[in-house]
PDB file of C-alpha atoms in Angstrom:
ATOM      1  CA  MET A   1      97.797 110.209 106.488  1.00 87.00           C
ATOM      2  CA  LYS A   2      95.283 108.124 104.494  1.00 94.00           C
ATOM      3  CA  GLU A   3      95.953 105.042 102.406  1.00 96.00           C
ATOM      4  CA  ILE A   4      94.864 104.211  98.860  1.00 97.00           C
ATOM      5  CA  GLN A   5      95.846 100.830  97.463  1.00 96.00           C
ATOM      6  CA  SER A   6      93.772 100.580  94.281  1.00 97.00           C
ATOM      7  CA  SER A   7      94.109 102.562  91.044  1.00 95.00           C
ATOM      8  CA  LYS A   8      90.323 102.145  90.673  1.00 96.00           C
ATOM      9  CA  ASN A   9      89.758 104.479  93.613  1.00 97.00           C
ATOM     10  CA  GLU A  10      87.488 107.392  92.576  1.00 97.00           C
ATOM     11  CA  LEU A  11      89.991 110.062  93.672  1.00 98.00           C
ATOM     12  CA  ILE A  12      92.751 108.366  91.699  1.00 98.00           C
ATOM     13  CA  LYS A  13      90.591 108.076  88.587  1.00 97.00           C
ATOM     14  CA  ALA A  14      89.682 111.769  88.832  1.00 97.00           C
ATOM     15  CA  THR A  15      93.320 112.741  89.424  1.00 98.00           C
ATOM     16  CA  LYS A  16      94.524 110.695  86.448  1.00 97.00           C
ATOM     17  CA  LYS A  17      92.335 112.846  84.173  1.00 98.00           C
ATOM     18  CA  LEU A  18      94.713 115.761  84.855  1.00 98.00           C
ATOM     19  CA  GLN A  19      97.092 114.169  82.365  1.00 97.00           C
ATOM     20  CA  GLN A  20      94.757 115.748  79.794  1.00 97.00           C
ATOM     21  CA  LYS A  21      94.851 119.481  79.119  1.00 97.00           C
ATOM     22  CA  LYS A  22      91.065 119.936  79.023  1.00 97.00           C
ATOM     23  CA  TYR A  23      90.691 118.602  82.569  1.00 98.00           C
ATOM     24  CA  ARG A  24      93.547 120.768  83.794  1.00 98.00           C
ATOM     25  CA  GLN A  25      91.785 123.795  82.353  1.00 96.00           C
ATOM     26  CA  GLN A  26      88.416 122.784  83.774  1.00 97.00           C
ATOM     27  CA  THR A  27      89.737 122.298  87.301  1.00 97.00           C
ATOM     28  CA  GLN A  28      92.571 124.870  87.177  1.00 97.00           C
ATOM     29  CA  THR A  29      94.849 122.218  88.674  1.00 98.00           C
ATOM     30  CA  TYR A  30      97.765 120.170  87.362  1.00 98.00           C
ATOM     31  CA  LEU A  31      99.981 117.222  88.292  1.00 98.00           C
ATOM     32  CA  LEU A  32     103.462 117.655  89.741  1.00 97.00           C
ATOM     33  CA  GLU A  33     105.662 114.588  89.713  1.00 95.00           C
ATOM     34  CA  GLY A  34     108.830 114.001  91.685  1.00 94.00           C
ATOM     35  CA  PHE A  35     110.364 115.349  94.845  1.00 96.00           C
ATOM     36  CA  HIS A  36     112.282 118.264  93.314  1.00 96.00           C
ATOM     37  CA  LEU A  37     109.275 119.868  91.588  1.00 97.00           C
ATOM     38  CA  ILE A  38     107.087 119.405  94.653  1.00 98.00           C
ATOM     39  CA  GLN A  39     109.822 120.800  96.898  1.00 97.00           C
ATOM     40  CA  GLU A  40     110.096 123.908  94.680  1.00 98.00           C
ATOM     41  CA  ALA A  41     106.317 124.288  94.670  1.00 98.00           C
ATOM     42  CA  VAL A  42     106.212 124.179  98.470  1.00 97.00           C
ATOM     43  CA  LYS A  43     108.987 126.806  98.645  1.00 97.00           C
ATOM     44  CA  ALA A  44     106.937 129.014  96.313  1.00 97.00           C
ATOM     45  CA  LYS A  45     103.839 128.523  98.500  1.00 96.00           C
ATOM     46  CA  VAL A  46     101.881 126.879  95.704  1.00 97.00           C
ATOM     47  CA  VAL A  47      98.611 125.409  96.962  1.00 97.00           C
ATOM     48  CA  LEU A  48      98.809 121.609  96.824  1.00 97.00           C
ATOM     49  CA  ARG A  49      95.401 119.971  97.040  1.00 97.00           C
ATOM     50  CA  GLU A  50      96.533 116.345  97.328  1.00 97.00           C
ATOM     51  CA  ILE A  51      99.897 114.648  97.678  1.00 98.00           C
ATOM     52  CA  PHE A  52     100.404 110.959  96.913  1.00 98.00           C
ATOM     53  CA  ILE A  53     103.497 109.227  98.310  1.00 98.00           C
ATOM     54  CA  SER A  54     104.627 105.629  97.931  1.00 96.00           C
ATOM     55  CA  GLN A  55     106.651 103.596 100.417  1.00 95.00           C
ATOM     56  CA  ARG A  56     109.707 104.427  98.324  1.00 94.00           C
ATOM     57  CA  GLY A  57     109.008 108.132  98.770  1.00 96.00           C
ATOM     58  CA  LEU A  58     108.619 107.743 102.527  1.00 96.00           C
ATOM     59  CA  LYS A  59     112.004 106.047 102.709  1.00 96.00           C
ATOM     60  CA  GLU A  60     113.801 108.574 100.488  1.00 96.00           C
ATOM     61  CA  TRP A  61     112.517 111.846 101.986  1.00 97.00           C
ATOM     62  CA  PRO A  62     111.293 111.108 105.539  1.00 96.00           C
ATOM     63  CA  ASP A  63     112.664 114.279 107.161  1.00 97.00           C
ATOM     64  CA  TRP A  64     111.278 116.632 104.501  1.00 97.00           C
ATOM     65  CA  ILE A  65     107.877 114.933 104.567  1.00 97.00           C
ATOM     66  CA  GLU A  66     107.695 115.181 108.346  1.00 96.00           C
ATOM     67  CA  GLU A  67     108.705 118.856 108.307  1.00 97.00           C
ATOM     68  CA  HIS A  68     106.547 120.103 105.431  1.00 96.00           C
ATOM     69  CA  LEU A  69     103.527 117.829 105.033  1.00 94.00           C
ATOM     70  CA  THR A  70     100.689 117.435 107.484  1.00 89.00           C
ATOM     71  CA  ASP A  71      98.298 115.555 105.216  1.00 94.00           C
ATOM     72  CA  TYR A  72      99.016 113.143 102.383  1.00 97.00           C
ATOM     73  CA  TYR A  73      97.970 109.827 100.880  1.00 98.00           C
ATOM     74  CA  LEU A  74     100.165 106.758 101.240  1.00 97.00           C
ATOM     75  CA  VAL A  75      99.621 104.871  97.989  1.00 97.00           C
ATOM     76  CA  SER A  76     100.699 101.629  96.383  1.00 96.00           C
ATOM     77  CA  ASP A  77     103.115 101.444  93.458  1.00 94.00           C
ATOM     78  CA  GLU A  78     100.111 100.517  91.294  1.00 95.00           C
ATOM     79  CA  VAL A  79      98.398 103.787  92.172  1.00 96.00           C
ATOM     80  CA  LEU A  80     101.505 105.880  91.507  1.00 95.00           C
ATOM     81  CA  LYS A  81     102.006 104.210  88.117  1.00 94.00           C
ATOM     82  CA  ALA A  82      98.416 105.078  87.214  1.00 95.00           C
ATOM     83  CA  LEU A  83      99.110 108.776  87.846  1.00 96.00           C
ATOM     84  CA  THR A  84     102.294 109.086  85.790  1.00 92.00           C
ATOM     85  CA  THR A  85     103.341 108.755  82.166  1.00 85.00           C
ATOM     86  CA  GLN A  86     106.863 107.824  83.261  1.00 86.00           C
ATOM     87  CA  PRO A  87     107.949 104.147  83.273  1.00 86.00           C
ATOM     88  CA  THR A  88     109.348 104.459  86.802  1.00 86.00           C
ATOM     89  CA  PRO A  89     107.432 106.700  89.247  1.00 87.00           C
ATOM     90  CA  GLN A  90     109.602 108.897  91.466  1.00 89.00           C
ATOM     91  CA  GLY A  91     107.733 108.193  94.681  1.00 95.00           C
ATOM     92  CA  MET A  92     105.736 111.419  95.022  1.00 97.00           C
ATOM     93  CA  ILE A  93     103.001 113.112  92.973  1.00 97.00           C
ATOM     94  CA  ALA A  94     100.916 116.161  93.887  1.00 98.00           C
ATOM     95  CA  VAL A  95      97.880 118.009  92.560  1.00 98.00           C
ATOM     96  CA  ALA A  96      98.671 121.740  92.449  1.00 98.00           C
ATOM     97  CA  GLU A  97      96.447 124.763  91.870  1.00 98.00           C
ATOM     98  CA  MET A  98      97.201 127.007  88.914  1.00 97.00           C
ATOM     99  CA  PRO A  99      97.968 130.614  89.901  1.00 93.00           C
ATOM    100  CA  LYS A 100      95.356 133.231  89.151  1.00 87.00           C
ATOM    101  CA  GLU A 101      96.197 135.484  86.212  1.00 76.00           C
ATOM    102  CA  GLN A 102      97.414 138.909  87.333  1.00 73.00           C
ATOM    103  CA  SER A 103      98.030 142.134  85.457  1.00 70.00           C
ATOM    104  CA  GLU A 104     101.683 142.434  84.502  1.00 69.00           C
ATOM    105  CA  ALA A 105     103.819 145.554  84.127  1.00 81.00           C
ATOM    106  CA  PHE A 106     106.423 143.582  82.126  1.00 92.00           C
ATOM    107  CA  ALA A 107     109.378 145.267  83.818  1.00 93.00           C
ATOM    108  CA  GLY A 108     112.825 143.871  83.062  1.00 97.00           C
ATOM    109  CA  ALA A 109     113.752 141.326  80.399  1.00 98.00           C
ATOM    110  CA  TRP A 110     111.076 139.018  78.976  1.00 98.00           C
ATOM    111  CA  LEU A 111     111.183 135.983  76.706  1.00 98.00           C
ATOM    112  CA  LEU A 112     108.208 135.598  74.342  1.00 98.00           C
ATOM    113  CA  LEU A 113     107.535 132.247  72.662  1.00 98.00           C
ATOM    114  CA  ASP A 114     105.731 132.264  69.329  1.00 98.00           C
ATOM    115  CA  HIS A 115     104.275 128.828  68.455  1.00 98.00           C
ATOM    116  CA  VAL A 116     107.102 126.901  70.144  1.00 98.00           C
ATOM    117  CA  GLN A 117     105.409 123.519  70.144  1.00 97.00           C
ATOM    118  CA  ASP A 118     107.807 121.085  71.795  1.00 98.00           C
ATOM    119  CA  PRO A 119     107.196 120.858  75.573  1.00 98.00           C
ATOM    120  CA  GLY A 120     110.850 120.052  76.206  1.00 97.00           C
ATOM    121  CA  ASN A 121     111.949 123.193  74.366  1.00 98.00           C
ATOM    122  CA  VAL A 122     109.438 125.359  76.223  1.00 98.00           C
ATOM    123  CA  GLY A 123     110.459 123.974  79.617  1.00 98.00           C
ATOM    124  CA  THR A 124     114.146 124.331  78.824  1.00 98.00           C
ATOM    125  CA  MET A 125     113.730 127.952  77.756  1.00 98.00           C
ATOM    126  CA  ILE A 126     111.839 128.788  80.939  1.00 98.00           C
ATOM    127  CA  ARG A 127     114.678 127.226  82.929  1.00 98.00           C
ATOM    128  CA  THR A 128     117.277 129.123  80.880  1.00 98.00           C
ATOM    129  CA  ALA A 129     115.394 132.416  81.253  1.00 98.00           C
ATOM    130  CA  ASP A 130     115.478 131.854  85.002  1.00 98.00           C
ATOM    131  CA  ALA A 131     119.222 131.169  84.894  1.00 98.00           C
ATOM    132  CA  ALA A 132     119.884 134.241  82.728  1.00 98.00           C
ATOM    133  CA  GLY A 133     118.024 136.564  85.101  1.00 98.00           C
ATOM    134  CA  PHE A 134     114.924 137.249  83.026  1.00 98.00           C
ATOM    135  CA  ALA A 135     111.824 138.605  84.734  1.00 97.00           C
ATOM    136  CA  GLY A 136     109.367 136.396  82.907  1.00 97.00           C
ATOM    137  CA  VAL A 137     108.232 134.315  79.954  1.00 98.00           C
ATOM    138  CA  VAL A 138     105.076 134.665  77.857  1.00 97.00           C
ATOM    139  CA  LEU A 139     103.774 131.575  76.063  1.00 98.00           C
ATOM    140  CA  GLY A 140     102.157 132.862  72.904  1.00 98.00           C
ATOM    141  CA  GLN A 141      99.373 131.148  71.003  1.00 94.00           C
ATOM    142  CA  GLY A 142     100.339 127.756  69.590  1.00 96.00           C
ATOM    143  CA  SER A 143     103.045 127.147  72.194  1.00 98.00           C
ATOM    144  CA  ALA A 144     103.166 124.017  74.339  1.00 98.00           C
ATOM    145  CA  ASP A 145     101.070 123.964  77.499  1.00 97.00           C
ATOM    146  CA  LEU A 146     102.995 125.043  80.588  1.00 98.00           C
ATOM    147  CA  TYR A 147     101.322 122.309  82.632  1.00 98.00           C
ATOM    148  CA  ASN A 148     102.132 119.498  80.240  1.00 96.00           C
ATOM    149  CA  GLU A 149     104.075 116.880  82.208  1.00 95.00           C
ATOM    150  CA  LYS A 150     107.134 117.139  79.932  1.00 96.00           C
ATOM    151  CA  THR A 151     107.125 120.949  80.047  1.00 98.00           C
ATOM    152  CA  LEU A 152     106.996 120.938  83.838  1.00 97.00           C
ATOM    153  CA  ARG A 153     109.777 118.387  84.126  1.00 96.00           C
ATOM    154  CA  SER A 154     111.984 120.364  81.737  1.00 97.00           C
ATOM    155  CA  THR A 155     111.605 123.559  83.773  1.00 98.00           C
ATOM    156  CA  GLN A 156     113.179 121.818  86.806  1.00 97.00           C
ATOM    157  CA  GLY A 157     111.115 124.095  89.032  1.00 97.00           C
ATOM    158  CA  SER A 158     112.077 127.369  87.331  1.00 98.00           C
ATOM    159  CA  LEU A 159     108.431 128.168  86.602  1.00 97.00           C
ATOM    160  CA  TYR A 160     108.241 129.106  90.301  1.00 97.00           C
ATOM    161  CA  HIS A 161     111.222 131.479  90.132  1.00 97.00           C
ATOM    162  CA  LEU A 162     109.938 133.948  87.526  1.00 96.00           C
ATOM    163  CA  SER A 163     106.640 135.046  86.023  1.00 95.00           C
ATOM    164  CA  VAL A 164     105.237 132.675  83.397  1.00 96.00           C
ATOM    165  CA  LYS A 165     101.999 133.547  81.628  1.00 94.00           C
ATOM    166  CA  SER A 166     100.105 132.954  78.402  1.00 94.00           C
ATOM    167  CA  GLY A 167      98.873 135.622  76.030  1.00 94.00           C
ATOM    168  CA  ASP A 168      98.396 136.930  72.504  1.00 96.00           C
ATOM    169  CA  LEU A 169     101.781 138.251  71.391  1.00 98.00           C
ATOM    170  CA  LEU A 170     100.159 140.449  68.742  1.00 98.00           C
ATOM    171  CA  GLU A 171      98.588 142.372  71.633  1.00 96.00           C
ATOM    172  CA  ILE A 172     101.441 142.096  74.134  1.00 97.00           C
ATOM    173  CA  VAL A 173     104.264 143.293  71.856  1.00 98.00           C
ATOM    174  CA  PRO A 174     102.654 146.708  71.072  1.00 97.00           C
ATOM    175  CA  MET A 175     101.829 147.063  74.765  1.00 95.00           C
ATOM    176  CA  MET A 176     105.474 146.538  75.663  1.00 96.00           C
ATOM    177  CA  GLN A 177     106.647 148.975  72.999  1.00 97.00           C
ATOM    178  CA  GLN A 178     104.228 151.654  74.185  1.00 95.00           C
ATOM    179  CA  ALA A 179     105.792 151.285  77.623  1.00 94.00           C
ATOM    180  CA  GLY A 180     109.223 151.984  76.086  1.00 95.00           C
ATOM    181  CA  LYS A 181     110.506 148.412  75.908  1.00 96.00           C
ATOM    182  CA  LYS A 182     112.556 147.377  72.894  1.00 98.00           C
ATOM    183  CA  VAL A 183     111.371 144.136  71.277  1.00 98.00           C
ATOM    184  CA  PHE A 184     113.812 141.874  69.423  1.00 98.00           C
ATOM    185  CA  GLY A 185     112.704 139.185  67.009  1.00 98.00           C
ATOM    186  CA  THR A 186     114.742 136.341  65.563  1.00 97.00           C
ATOM    187  CA  ALA A 187     114.953 135.808  61.803  1.00 93.00           C
ATOM    188  CA  LEU A 188     117.268 134.984  58.938  1.00 84.00           C
ATOM    189  CA  ASP A 189     116.595 137.868  56.571  1.00 83.00           C
ATOM    190  CA  LYS A 190     118.500 140.808  55.096  1.00 82.00           C
ATOM    191  CA  ALA A 191     117.134 143.245  57.663  1.00 86.00           C
ATOM    192  CA  ALA A 192     118.235 141.123  60.628  1.00 94.00           C
ATOM    193  CA  LYS A 193     121.314 142.121  62.613  1.00 96.00           C
ATOM    194  CA  GLU A 194     123.969 139.858  64.109  1.00 97.00           C
ATOM    195  CA  TYR A 195     123.233 139.635  67.832  1.00 97.00           C
ATOM    196  CA  LEU A 196     126.814 140.608  68.804  1.00 97.00           C
ATOM    197  CA  ALA A 197     126.288 144.004  67.158  1.00 97.00           C
ATOM    198  CA  VAL A 198     123.398 144.886  69.461  1.00 96.00           C
ATOM    199  CA  GLU A 199     123.781 146.929  72.620  1.00 96.00           C
ATOM    200  CA  ARG A 200     123.086 144.965  75.786  1.00 97.00           C
ATOM    201  CA  LEU A 201     120.017 146.080  77.752  1.00 98.00           C
ATOM    202  CA  SER A 202     118.273 145.486  81.051  1.00 97.00           C
ATOM    203  CA  ASP A 203     114.733 146.153  79.823  1.00 97.00           C
ATOM    204  CA  PHE A 204     113.660 144.428  76.590  1.00 98.00           C
ATOM    205  CA  ALA A 205     111.752 141.504  75.107  1.00 98.00           C
ATOM    206  CA  LEU A 206     113.108 138.682  72.948  1.00 98.00           C
ATOM    207  CA  ILE A 207     110.834 136.607  70.716  1.00 98.00           C
ATOM    208  CA  MET A 208     111.713 133.043  69.711  1.00 98.00           C
ATOM    209  CA  GLY A 209     109.685 131.384  66.963  1.00 97.00           C
ATOM    210  CA  ASN A 210     108.465 127.945  65.973  1.00 97.00           C
ATOM    211  CA  GLU A 211     111.022 125.129  65.684  1.00 95.00           C
ATOM    212  CA  GLY A 212     110.513 124.667  61.945  1.00 93.00           C
ATOM    213  CA  GLN A 213     108.850 127.828  60.657  1.00 94.00           C
ATOM    214  CA  GLY A 214     110.354 130.526  62.856  1.00 95.00           C
ATOM    215  CA  MET A 215     108.364 133.589  63.879  1.00 97.00           C
ATOM    216  CA  THR A 216     105.017 134.384  62.290  1.00 96.00           C
ATOM    217  CA  PRO A 217     105.232 137.167  59.651  1.00 95.00           C
ATOM    218  CA  GLU A 218     102.800 139.382  61.569  1.00 96.00           C
ATOM    219  CA  LEU A 219     105.063 139.394  64.613  1.00 96.00           C
ATOM    220  CA  LEU A 220     108.213 139.952  62.568  1.00 95.00           C
ATOM    221  CA  MET A 221     106.669 143.157  61.250  1.00 95.00           C
ATOM    222  CA  LEU A 222     106.068 144.450  64.779  1.00 97.00           C
ATOM    223  CA  THR A 223     109.574 144.056  66.210  1.00 97.00           C
ATOM    224  CA  ASP A 224     112.062 146.892  66.666  1.00 97.00           C
ATOM    225  CA  GLN A 225     114.957 144.780  65.399  1.00 97.00           C
ATOM    226  CA  ASN A 226     115.342 141.179  64.276  1.00 97.00           C
ATOM    227  CA  LEU A 227     118.482 139.272  65.239  1.00 98.00           C
ATOM    228  CA  TYR A 228     120.368 136.249  63.987  1.00 96.00           C
ATOM    229  CA  ILE A 229     123.172 134.023  65.273  1.00 97.00           C
ATOM    230  CA  PRO A 230     125.852 133.391  62.638  1.00 95.00           C
ATOM    231  CA  ILE A 231     126.588 129.702  62.068  1.00 93.00           C
ATOM    232  CA  LYS A 232     130.272 128.983  61.499  1.00 93.00           C
ATOM    233  CA  GLY A 233     130.095 125.246  60.901  1.00 96.00           C
ATOM    234  CA  GLN A 234     127.999 123.173  58.512  1.00 95.00           C
ATOM    235  CA  ALA A 235     124.858 122.798  60.634  1.00 94.00           C
ATOM    236  CA  GLU A 236     121.786 124.256  58.955  1.00 89.00           C
ATOM    237  CA  SER A 237     120.348 125.716  62.139  1.00 90.00           C
ATOM    238  CA  LEU A 238     120.366 125.741  65.930  1.00 94.00           C
ATOM    239  CA  ASN A 239     117.827 124.175  68.239  1.00 96.00           C
ATOM    240  CA  VAL A 240     115.476 126.956  69.356  1.00 97.00           C
ATOM    241  CA  GLY A 241     116.293 126.359  73.020  1.00 97.00           C
ATOM    242  CA  ILE A 242     120.043 126.643  72.391  1.00 97.00           C
ATOM    243  CA  ALA A 243     119.570 129.781  70.303  1.00 97.00           C
ATOM    244  CA  ALA A 244     117.409 131.327  73.016  1.00 98.00           C
ATOM    245  CA  GLY A 245     120.077 130.599  75.630  1.00 98.00           C
ATOM    246  CA  ILE A 246     122.807 132.275  73.586  1.00 98.00           C
ATOM    247  CA  LEU A 247     120.704 135.372  72.987  1.00 98.00           C
ATOM    248  CA  MET A 248     119.354 135.694  76.524  1.00 98.00           C
ATOM    249  CA  PHE A 249     122.749 135.495  78.196  1.00 98.00           C
ATOM    250  CA  TYR A 250     124.281 137.953  75.727  1.00 98.00           C
ATOM    251  CA  LEU A 251     121.511 140.546  75.529  1.00 98.00           C
ATOM    252  CA  LEU A 252     120.787 140.989  79.253  1.00 98.00           C
ATOM    253  CA  GLU A 253     123.337 143.325  80.802  1.00 95.00           C
TER     254      GLU A 253
END
């Protein structure tokens, strides 16, 4: 254990830069805040480069820290506040390594996100895909960064329970179809089918589009079938995360 009391410490200043996407990409590392996310990362054998713990953290999780951590920094509340965007730090922050990109066979059910920009929506859909039994999630171009602090928090650790990757959906969708996977889009048009009329499957992909604009026209033209959820009340639309949850739990047999 080492101690750092000042937020002006060089390691702390370098670590704070990971709040910005460009530094995360440069270093291939990201910040994990809070006991639950760090606990899930440890379970998933994610490489943690540094762990910063306050006195509050030592008091709240002494047994877990003793069992799982051999090296960490004991830091002041000032230091922890410098490393978080949250008003009240949770007592533990870690620097984690991003996983190396691997080739993917895309077996099972996959959720594809097309320009879903809100980090909370992206994180929630990853968490819901995990709960529904999906094999993975692909963040298409224009979607929120997986390692954004709000995205990570919204996943509640589910990013470690299934495959999450980024990619060009215009390339990935044809690849999936060539492998025999059916690809569903989501749209409100005459050619779309009510989701309850679709046969449930174990091997397919579901695309959810941008919060305001929906799916891009190019992707809509590639899908095997576009689906919609009928609205029975007076609401104009559903939140994209809620709609994704309904469709994922129904479609996966």
